[in-house]
């Protein structure tokens, strides 16, 4: 179902059952990885927690902008301004997500009553889960690039060949005319308001 944001265009926010399906897929993936580790590790204490932290926040803040479960179901996570989220916000989102489950899953059910289908952890991290084709990138490569970025080893990350969602958080100064087209697409979809679109458009024009 489509909704409008600030009166501009329409955004297709991911619904409850689609997001629940992604949780199941991700749970199976993490469970299988955990099982493999436990088969070779003498001490398995903390493996599940470590894997969950390495899996969810790293994927959600990567160039994929989604966990494999969400990507397979054509969903991605963006900030409320339509940009790729930072690792810090992904961490906040992950830990508040745990709280969402502890309070009788009310934090998850909140999406049934919020205008933009936001859960408690979406509200805390200022994120949206939107539907749409996810970038065609290798899952492991996206995760690996994000690990390097978090560790401050950006020089080892090759240039991206995929279409950008728009000017990204922490992006460099190099911009191209294609960034204007991407920005306009965000505006048309309602992810950016008119004011945000004009501001970012001016920033891009100054760098061209």
PDB file of N, CA and C in Angstrom, residues 94-177:
ATOM      1  N   UNK A  94      19.513  -2.057  15.984  1.00  0.00           N
ATOM      2  CA  UNK A  94      19.591  -3.458  16.377  1.00  0.00           C
ATOM      3  C   UNK A  94      19.281  -3.651  17.857  1.00  0.00           C
ATOM      4  N   UNK A  95      19.887  -2.827  18.712  1.00  0.00           N
ATOM      5  CA  UNK A  95      19.694  -3.023  20.148  1.00  0.00           C
ATOM      6  C   UNK A  95      18.289  -2.606  20.598  1.00  0.00           C
ATOM      7  N   UNK A  96      17.717  -1.580  19.967  1.00  0.00           N
ATOM      8  CA  UNK A  96      16.337  -1.219  20.306  1.00  0.00           C
ATOM      9  C   UNK A  96      15.384  -2.290  19.783  1.00  0.00           C
ATOM     10  N   UNK A  97      15.781  -2.972  18.702  1.00  0.00           N
ATOM     11  CA  UNK A  97      14.977  -4.083  18.182  1.00  0.00           C
ATOM     12  C   UNK A  97      14.860  -5.199  19.229  1.00  0.00           C
ATOM     13  N   UNK A  98      15.929  -5.417  19.989  1.00  0.00           N
ATOM     14  CA  UNK A  98      15.872  -6.412  21.071  1.00  0.00           C
ATOM     15  C   UNK A  98      14.831  -5.992  22.103  1.00  0.00           C
ATOM     16  N   UNK A  99      14.828  -4.684  22.416  1.00  0.00           N
ATOM     17  CA  UNK A  99      13.835  -4.149  23.361  1.00  0.00           C
ATOM     18  C   UNK A  99      12.432  -4.338  22.800  1.00  0.00           C
ATOM     19  N   UNK A 100      12.279  -4.144  21.483  1.00  0.00           N
ATOM     20  CA  UNK A 100      10.972  -4.308  20.835  1.00  0.00           C
ATOM     21  C   UNK A 100      10.407  -5.704  21.083  1.00  0.00           C
ATOM     22  N   UNK A 101      11.287  -6.692  21.103  1.00  0.00           N
ATOM     23  CA  UNK A 101      10.850  -8.059  21.339  1.00  0.00           C
ATOM     24  C   UNK A 101      10.592  -8.352  22.800  1.00  0.00           C
ATOM     25  N   UNK A 102      11.349  -7.704  23.677  1.00  0.00           N
ATOM     26  CA  UNK A 102      11.224  -7.972  25.116  1.00  0.00           C
ATOM     27  C   UNK A 102       9.909  -7.466  25.684  1.00  0.00           C
ATOM     28  N   UNK A 103       9.376  -6.396  25.107  1.00  0.00           N
ATOM     29  CA  UNK A 103       8.119  -5.844  25.630  1.00  0.00           C
ATOM     30  C   UNK A 103       6.927  -6.470  24.893  1.00  0.00           C
ATOM     31  N   UNK A 104       6.886  -7.813  24.948  1.00  0.00           N
ATOM     32  CA  UNK A 104       5.793  -8.589  24.362  1.00  0.00           C
ATOM     33  C   UNK A 104       5.615  -8.297  22.867  1.00  0.00           C
ATOM     34  N   UNK A 105       6.734  -7.999  22.211  1.00  0.00           N
ATOM     35  CA  UNK A 105       6.761  -7.712  20.770  1.00  0.00           C
ATOM     36  C   UNK A 105       5.951  -6.468  20.397  1.00  0.00           C
ATOM     37  N   UNK A 106       5.600  -5.657  21.394  1.00  0.00           N
ATOM     38  CA  UNK A 106       4.828  -4.445  21.105  1.00  0.00           C
ATOM     39  C   UNK A 106       5.606  -3.505  20.187  1.00  0.00           C
ATOM     40  N   UNK A 107       6.937  -3.499  20.352  1.00  0.00           N
ATOM     41  CA  UNK A 107       7.756  -2.630  19.509  1.00  0.00           C
ATOM     42  C   UNK A 107       7.621  -2.960  18.035  1.00  0.00           C
ATOM     43  N   UNK A 108       7.427  -4.253  17.732  1.00  0.00           N
ATOM     44  CA  UNK A 108       7.224  -4.676  16.342  1.00  0.00           C
ATOM     45  C   UNK A 108       5.804  -4.345  15.875  1.00  0.00           C
ATOM     46  N   UNK A 109       4.835  -4.566  16.761  1.00  0.00           N
ATOM     47  CA  UNK A 109       3.430  -4.358  16.403  1.00  0.00           C
ATOM     48  C   UNK A 109       3.088  -2.884  16.204  1.00  0.00           C
ATOM     49  N   UNK A 110       3.961  -1.998  16.685  1.00  0.00           N
ATOM     50  CA  UNK A 110       3.719  -0.563  16.511  1.00  0.00           C
ATOM     51  C   UNK A 110       3.577  -0.185  15.045  1.00  0.00           C
ATOM     52  N   UNK A 111       4.215  -0.963  14.162  1.00  0.00           N
ATOM     53  CA  UNK A 111       4.160  -0.630  12.734  1.00  0.00           C
ATOM     54  C   UNK A 111       2.738  -0.707  12.179  1.00  0.00           C
ATOM     55  N   UNK A 112       1.860  -1.422  12.882  1.00  0.00           N
ATOM     56  CA  UNK A 112       0.472  -1.538  12.437  1.00  0.00           C
ATOM     57  C   UNK A 112      -0.309  -0.261  12.706  1.00  0.00           C
ATOM     58  N   UNK A 113       0.252   0.620  13.541  1.00  0.00           N
ATOM     59  CA  UNK A 113      -0.463   1.826  13.943  1.00  0.00           C
ATOM     60  C   UNK A 113       0.263   3.119  13.574  1.00  0.00           C
ATOM     61  N   UNK A 114       1.466   3.029  13.020  1.00  0.00           N
ATOM     62  CA  UNK A 114       2.207   4.234  12.639  1.00  0.00           C
ATOM     63  C   UNK A 114       2.026   4.514  11.153  1.00  0.00           C
ATOM     64  N   UNK A 115       1.999   5.765  10.800  1.00  0.00           N
ATOM     65  CA  UNK A 115       1.697   6.194   9.429  1.00  0.00           C
ATOM     66  C   UNK A 115       2.653   5.599   8.405  1.00  0.00           C
ATOM     67  N   UNK A 116       3.945   5.536   8.767  1.00  0.00           N
ATOM     68  CA  UNK A 116       4.956   5.056   7.819  1.00  0.00           C
ATOM     69  C   UNK A 116       5.408   3.628   8.144  1.00  0.00           C
ATOM     70  N   UNK A 117       4.556   2.904   8.871  1.00  0.00           N
ATOM     71  CA  UNK A 117       4.822   1.511   9.235  1.00  0.00           C
ATOM     72  C   UNK A 117       6.164   1.352   9.948  1.00  0.00           C
ATOM     73  N   UNK A 118       6.427   2.274  10.884  1.00  0.00           N
ATOM     74  CA  UNK A 118       7.676   2.236  11.647  1.00  0.00           C
ATOM     75  C   UNK A 118       7.489   1.470  12.953  1.00  0.00           C
ATOM     76  N   UNK A 119       8.452   0.630  13.256  1.00  0.00           N
ATOM     77  CA  UNK A 119       8.481  -0.068  14.533  1.00  0.00           C
ATOM     78  C   UNK A 119       9.150   0.835  15.561  1.00  0.00           C
ATOM     79  N   UNK A 120       9.224   0.359  16.800  1.00  0.00           N
ATOM     80  CA  UNK A 120       9.915   1.136  17.838  1.00  0.00           C
ATOM     81  C   UNK A 120      11.364   1.368  17.444  1.00  0.00           C
ATOM     82  N   UNK A 121      12.046   0.332  16.901  1.00  0.00           N
ATOM     83  CA  UNK A 121      13.452   0.495  16.539  1.00  0.00           C
ATOM     84  C   UNK A 121      13.623   1.390  15.314  1.00  0.00           C
ATOM     85  N   UNK A 122      12.629   1.453  14.436  1.00  0.00           N
ATOM     86  CA  UNK A 122      12.685   2.404  13.321  1.00  0.00           C
ATOM     87  C   UNK A 122      12.602   3.831  13.847  1.00  0.00           C
ATOM     88  N   UNK A 123      11.703   4.057  14.784  1.00  0.00           N
ATOM     89  CA  UNK A 123      11.537   5.399  15.349  1.00  0.00           C
ATOM     90  C   UNK A 123      12.789   5.833  16.100  1.00  0.00           C
ATOM     91  N   UNK A 124      13.388   4.895  16.846  1.00  0.00           N
ATOM     92  CA  UNK A 124      14.581   5.223  17.630  1.00  0.00           C
ATOM     93  C   UNK A 124      15.767   5.560  16.737  1.00  0.00           C
ATOM     94  N   UNK A 125      15.905   4.833  15.616  1.00  0.00           N
ATOM     95  CA  UNK A 125      17.055   5.040  14.727  1.00  0.00           C
ATOM     96  C   UNK A 125      16.725   5.969  13.560  1.00  0.00           C
ATOM     97  N   UNK A 126      15.483   6.467  13.518  1.00  0.00           N
ATOM     98  CA  UNK A 126      15.032   7.358  12.441  1.00  0.00           C
ATOM     99  C   UNK A 126      15.214   6.692  11.078  1.00  0.00           C
ATOM    100  N   UNK A 127      14.640   5.487  10.944  1.00  0.00           N
ATOM    101  CA  UNK A 127      14.752   4.731   9.706  1.00  0.00           C
ATOM    102  C   UNK A 127      13.379   4.358   9.160  1.00  0.00           C
ATOM    103  N   UNK A 128      13.383   3.983   7.891  1.00  0.00           N
ATOM    104  CA  UNK A 128      12.184   3.496   7.216  1.00  0.00           C
ATOM    105  C   UNK A 128      12.551   2.205   6.498  1.00  0.00           C
ATOM    106  N   UNK A 129      11.612   1.293   6.393  1.00  0.00           N
ATOM    107  CA  UNK A 129      11.816   0.082   5.602  1.00  0.00           C
ATOM    108  C   UNK A 129      10.903   0.210   4.389  1.00  0.00           C
ATOM    109  N   UNK A 130      11.516   0.368   3.225  1.00  0.00           N
ATOM    110  CA  UNK A 130      10.747   0.618   2.012  1.00  0.00           C
ATOM    111  C   UNK A 130      10.885  -0.541   1.035  1.00  0.00           C
ATOM    112  N   UNK A 131       9.881  -0.680   0.194  1.00  0.00           N
ATOM    113  CA  UNK A 131       9.916  -1.709  -0.828  1.00  0.00           C
ATOM    114  C   UNK A 131      10.521  -1.140  -2.107  1.00  0.00           C
ATOM    115  N   UNK A 132      11.063  -2.012  -2.919  1.00  0.00           N
ATOM    116  CA  UNK A 132      11.688  -1.590  -4.162  1.00  0.00           C
ATOM    117  C   UNK A 132      12.870  -2.482  -4.457  1.00  0.00           C
ATOM    118  N   UNK A 133      13.285  -2.495  -5.709  1.00  0.00           N
ATOM    119  CA  UNK A 133      14.388  -3.366  -6.123  1.00  0.00           C
ATOM    120  C   UNK A 133      15.669  -3.014  -5.380  1.00  0.00           C
ATOM    121  N   UNK A 134      16.296  -4.015  -4.798  1.00  0.00           N
ATOM    122  CA  UNK A 134      17.547  -3.823  -4.066  1.00  0.00           C
ATOM    123  C   UNK A 134      18.711  -3.923  -5.045  1.00  0.00           C
ATOM    124  N   UNK A 135      19.769  -3.177  -4.769  1.00  0.00           N
ATOM    125  CA  UNK A 135      20.939  -3.177  -5.646  1.00  0.00           C
ATOM    126  C   UNK A 135      21.457  -4.590  -5.903  1.00  0.00           C
ATOM    127  N   UNK A 136      21.865  -4.819  -7.125  1.00  0.00           N
ATOM    128  CA  UNK A 136      22.375  -6.136  -7.508  1.00  0.00           C
ATOM    129  C   UNK A 136      23.854  -6.231  -7.159  1.00  0.00           C
ATOM    130  N   UNK A 137      24.116  -6.504  -5.878  1.00  0.00           N
ATOM    131  CA  UNK A 137      25.502  -6.625  -5.416  1.00  0.00           C
ATOM    132  C   UNK A 137      25.664  -7.962  -4.709  1.00  0.00           C
ATOM    133  N   UNK A 138      26.879  -8.435  -4.669  1.00  0.00           N
ATOM    134  CA  UNK A 138      27.194  -9.668  -3.971  1.00  0.00           C
ATOM    135  C   UNK A 138      27.042  -9.450  -2.463  1.00  0.00           C
ATOM    136  N   UNK A 139      26.282 -10.333  -1.797  1.00  0.00           N
ATOM    137  CA  UNK A 139      26.005 -10.140  -0.375  1.00  0.00           C
ATOM    138  C   UNK A 139      27.285 -10.116   0.460  1.00  0.00           C
ATOM    139  N   UNK A 140      28.167 -11.076   0.214  1.00  0.00           N
ATOM    140  CA  UNK A 140      29.392 -11.124   1.010  1.00  0.00           C
ATOM    141  C   UNK A 140      30.262  -9.914   0.726  1.00  0.00           C
ATOM    142  N   UNK A 141      30.320  -9.493  -0.533  1.00  0.00           N
ATOM    143  CA  UNK A 141      31.126  -8.330  -0.893  1.00  0.00           C
ATOM    144  C   UNK A 141      30.611  -7.075  -0.192  1.00  0.00           C
ATOM    145  N   UNK A 142      29.278  -6.918  -0.160  1.00  0.00           N
ATOM    146  CA  UNK A 142      28.692  -5.761   0.518  1.00  0.00           C
ATOM    147  C   UNK A 142      29.047  -5.774   2.000  1.00  0.00           C
ATOM    148  N   UNK A 143      28.950  -6.964   2.617  1.00  0.00           N
ATOM    149  CA  UNK A 143      29.276  -7.086   4.043  1.00  0.00           C
ATOM    150  C   UNK A 143      30.758  -6.791   4.272  1.00  0.00           C
ATOM    151  N   UNK A 144      31.622  -7.333   3.419  1.00  0.00           N
ATOM    152  CA  UNK A 144      33.062  -7.139   3.556  1.00  0.00           C
ATOM    153  C   UNK A 144      33.439  -5.666   3.402  1.00  0.00           C
ATOM    154  N   UNK A 145      32.847  -4.990   2.430  1.00  0.00           N
ATOM    155  CA  UNK A 145      33.120  -3.565   2.237  1.00  0.00           C
ATOM    156  C   UNK A 145      32.725  -2.763   3.480  1.00  0.00           C
ATOM    157  N   UNK A 146      31.592  -3.154   4.087  1.00  0.00           N
ATOM    158  CA  UNK A 146      31.150  -2.427   5.265  1.00  0.00           C
ATOM    159  C   UNK A 146      32.077  -2.657   6.445  1.00  0.00           C
ATOM    160  N   UNK A 147      32.598  -3.857   6.588  1.00  0.00           N
ATOM    161  CA  UNK A 147      33.573  -4.137   7.643  1.00  0.00           C
ATOM    162  C   UNK A 147      34.784  -3.232   7.475  1.00  0.00           C
ATOM    163  N   UNK A 148      35.273  -3.117   6.246  1.00  0.00           N
ATOM    164  CA  UNK A 148      36.427  -2.256   5.979  1.00  0.00           C
ATOM    165  C   UNK A 148      36.107  -0.800   6.294  1.00  0.00           C
ATOM    166  N   UNK A 149      34.898  -0.374   5.959  1.00  0.00           N
ATOM    167  CA  UNK A 149      34.524   1.014   6.223  1.00  0.00           C
ATOM    168  C   UNK A 149      34.469   1.293   7.718  1.00  0.00           C
ATOM    169  N   UNK A 150      33.871   0.376   8.475  1.00  0.00           N
ATOM    170  CA  UNK A 150      33.789   0.559   9.928  1.00  0.00           C
ATOM    171  C   UNK A 150      35.175   0.579  10.559  1.00  0.00           C
ATOM    172  N   UNK A 151      36.100  -0.214  10.001  1.00  0.00           N
ATOM    173  CA  UNK A 151      37.470  -0.271  10.525  1.00  0.00           C
ATOM    174  C   UNK A 151      38.335   0.873  10.015  1.00  0.00           C
ATOM    175  N   UNK A 152      37.763   1.742   9.173  1.00  0.00           N
ATOM    176  CA  UNK A 152      38.513   2.883   8.654  1.00  0.00           C
ATOM    177  C   UNK A 152      39.499   2.520   7.571  1.00  0.00           C
ATOM    178  N   UNK A 153      39.226   1.444   6.843  1.00  0.00           N
ATOM    179  CA  UNK A 153      40.132   0.996   5.777  1.00  0.00           C
ATOM    180  C   UNK A 153      39.487   1.237   4.414  1.00  0.00           C
ATOM    181  N   UNK A 154      39.013   2.458   4.207  1.00  0.00           N
ATOM    182  CA  UNK A 154      38.274   2.783   2.989  1.00  0.00           C
ATOM    183  C   UNK A 154      39.113   2.664   1.729  1.00  0.00           C
ATOM    184  N   UNK A 155      40.433   2.814   1.853  1.00  0.00           N
ATOM    185  CA  UNK A 155      41.292   2.752   0.674  1.00  0.00           C
ATOM    186  C   UNK A 155      41.290   1.359   0.052  1.00  0.00           C
ATOM    187  N   UNK A 156      40.842   0.355   0.823  1.00  0.00           N
ATOM    188  CA  UNK A 156      40.821  -0.999   0.294  1.00  0.00           C
ATOM    189  C   UNK A 156      39.485  -1.361  -0.354  1.00  0.00           C
ATOM    190  N   UNK A 157      38.545  -0.418  -0.307  1.00  0.00           N
ATOM    191  CA  UNK A 157      37.245  -0.675  -0.902  1.00  0.00           C
ATOM    192  C   UNK A 157      37.232  -0.163  -2.326  1.00  0.00           C
ATOM    193  N   UNK A 158      37.007  -1.015  -3.329  1.00  0.00           N
ATOM    194  CA  UNK A 158      36.971  -0.567  -4.711  1.00  0.00           C
ATOM    195  C   UNK A 158      35.798   0.352  -4.976  1.00  0.00           C
ATOM    196  N   UNK A 159      35.916   1.150  -6.024  1.00  0.00           N
ATOM    197  CA  UNK A 159      34.842   2.074  -6.371  1.00  0.00           C
ATOM    198  C   UNK A 159      33.573   1.303  -6.678  1.00  0.00           C
ATOM    199  N   UNK A 160      32.442   1.856  -6.270  1.00  0.00           N
ATOM    200  CA  UNK A 160      31.176   1.187  -6.492  1.00  0.00           C
ATOM    201  C   UNK A 160      30.753   1.351  -7.944  1.00  0.00           C
ATOM    202  N   UNK A 161      30.235   0.293  -8.506  1.00  0.00           N
ATOM    203  CA  UNK A 161      29.748   0.356  -9.872  1.00  0.00           C
ATOM    204  C   UNK A 161      28.234   0.405  -9.912  1.00  0.00           C
ATOM    205  N   UNK A 162      27.593   0.221  -8.747  1.00  0.00           N
ATOM    206  CA  UNK A 162      26.140   0.186  -8.707  1.00  0.00           C
ATOM    207  C   UNK A 162      25.561   1.582  -8.626  1.00  0.00           C
ATOM    208  N   UNK A 163      24.327   1.699  -9.063  1.00  0.00           N
ATOM    209  CA  UNK A 163      23.639   2.977  -9.015  1.00  0.00           C
ATOM    210  C   UNK A 163      23.439   3.389  -7.575  1.00  0.00           C
ATOM    211  N   UNK A 164      23.721   4.627  -7.275  1.00  0.00           N
ATOM    212  CA  UNK A 164      23.611   5.120  -5.909  1.00  0.00           C
ATOM    213  C   UNK A 164      22.178   5.504  -5.603  1.00  0.00           C
ATOM    214  N   UNK A 165      21.800   5.384  -4.337  1.00  0.00           N
ATOM    215  CA  UNK A 165      20.490   5.829  -3.909  1.00  0.00           C
ATOM    216  C   UNK A 165      20.420   7.343  -3.932  1.00  0.00           C
ATOM    217  N   UNK A 166      21.567   7.976  -3.890  1.00  0.00           N
ATOM    218  CA  UNK A 166      21.634   9.424  -3.828  1.00  0.00           C
ATOM    219  C   UNK A 166      22.879   9.793  -3.061  1.00  0.00           C
ATOM    220  N   UNK A 167      23.081  11.073  -2.741  1.00  0.00           N
ATOM    221  CA  UNK A 167      24.232  11.479  -1.946  1.00  0.00           C
ATOM    222  C   UNK A 167      24.206  10.755  -0.617  1.00  0.00           C
ATOM    223  N   UNK A 168      25.234   9.930  -0.332  1.00  0.00           N
ATOM    224  CA  UNK A 168      25.228   9.082   0.852  1.00  0.00           C
ATOM    225  C   UNK A 168      25.878   9.772   2.035  1.00  0.00           C
ATOM    226  N   UNK A 169      25.496   9.290   3.218  1.00  0.00           N
ATOM    227  CA  UNK A 169      26.108   9.792   4.436  1.00  0.00           C
ATOM    228  C   UNK A 169      27.585   9.444   4.423  1.00  0.00           C
ATOM    229  N   UNK A 170      28.431  10.439   4.609  1.00  0.00           N
ATOM    230  CA  UNK A 170      29.856  10.189   4.654  1.00  0.00           C
ATOM    231  C   UNK A 170      30.461  10.033   3.276  1.00  0.00           C
ATOM    232  N   UNK A 171      29.721  10.348   2.215  1.00  0.00           N
ATOM    233  CA  UNK A 171      30.257  10.165   0.875  1.00  0.00           C
ATOM    234  C   UNK A 171      31.323  11.199   0.584  1.00  0.00           C
ATOM    235  N   UNK A 172      32.125  10.925  -0.432  1.00  0.00           N
ATOM    236  CA  UNK A 172      33.189  11.832  -0.812  1.00  0.00           C
ATOM    237  C   UNK A 172      32.672  13.005  -1.603  1.00  0.00           C
ATOM    238  N   UNK A 173      33.569  13.792  -2.175  1.00  0.00           N
ATOM    239  CA  UNK A 173      33.201  14.995  -2.878  1.00  0.00           C
ATOM    240  C   UNK A 173      32.894  14.750  -4.347  1.00  0.00           C
ATOM    241  N   UNK A 174      33.251  13.590  -4.892  1.00  0.00           N
ATOM    242  CA  UNK A 174      33.048  13.312  -6.306  1.00  0.00           C
ATOM    243  C   UNK A 174      31.574  13.050  -6.578  1.00  0.00           C
ATOM    244  N   UNK A 175      31.002  13.852  -7.454  1.00  0.00           N
ATOM    245  CA  UNK A 175      29.610  13.670  -7.843  1.00  0.00           C
ATOM    246  C   UNK A 175      29.524  13.701  -9.359  1.00  0.00           C
ATOM    247  N   UNK A 176      28.452  13.179  -9.886  1.00  0.00           N
ATOM    248  CA  UNK A 176      28.227  13.144 -11.327  1.00  0.00           C
ATOM    249  C   UNK A 176      26.810  13.611 -11.613  1.00  0.00           C
ATOM    250  N   UNK A 177      26.516  13.946 -12.867  1.00  0.00           N
ATOM    251  CA  UNK A 177      25.139  14.342 -13.215  1.00  0.00           C
ATOM    252  C   UNK A 177      24.113  13.267 -12.861  1.00  0.00           C
TER     253      UNK A 177
END
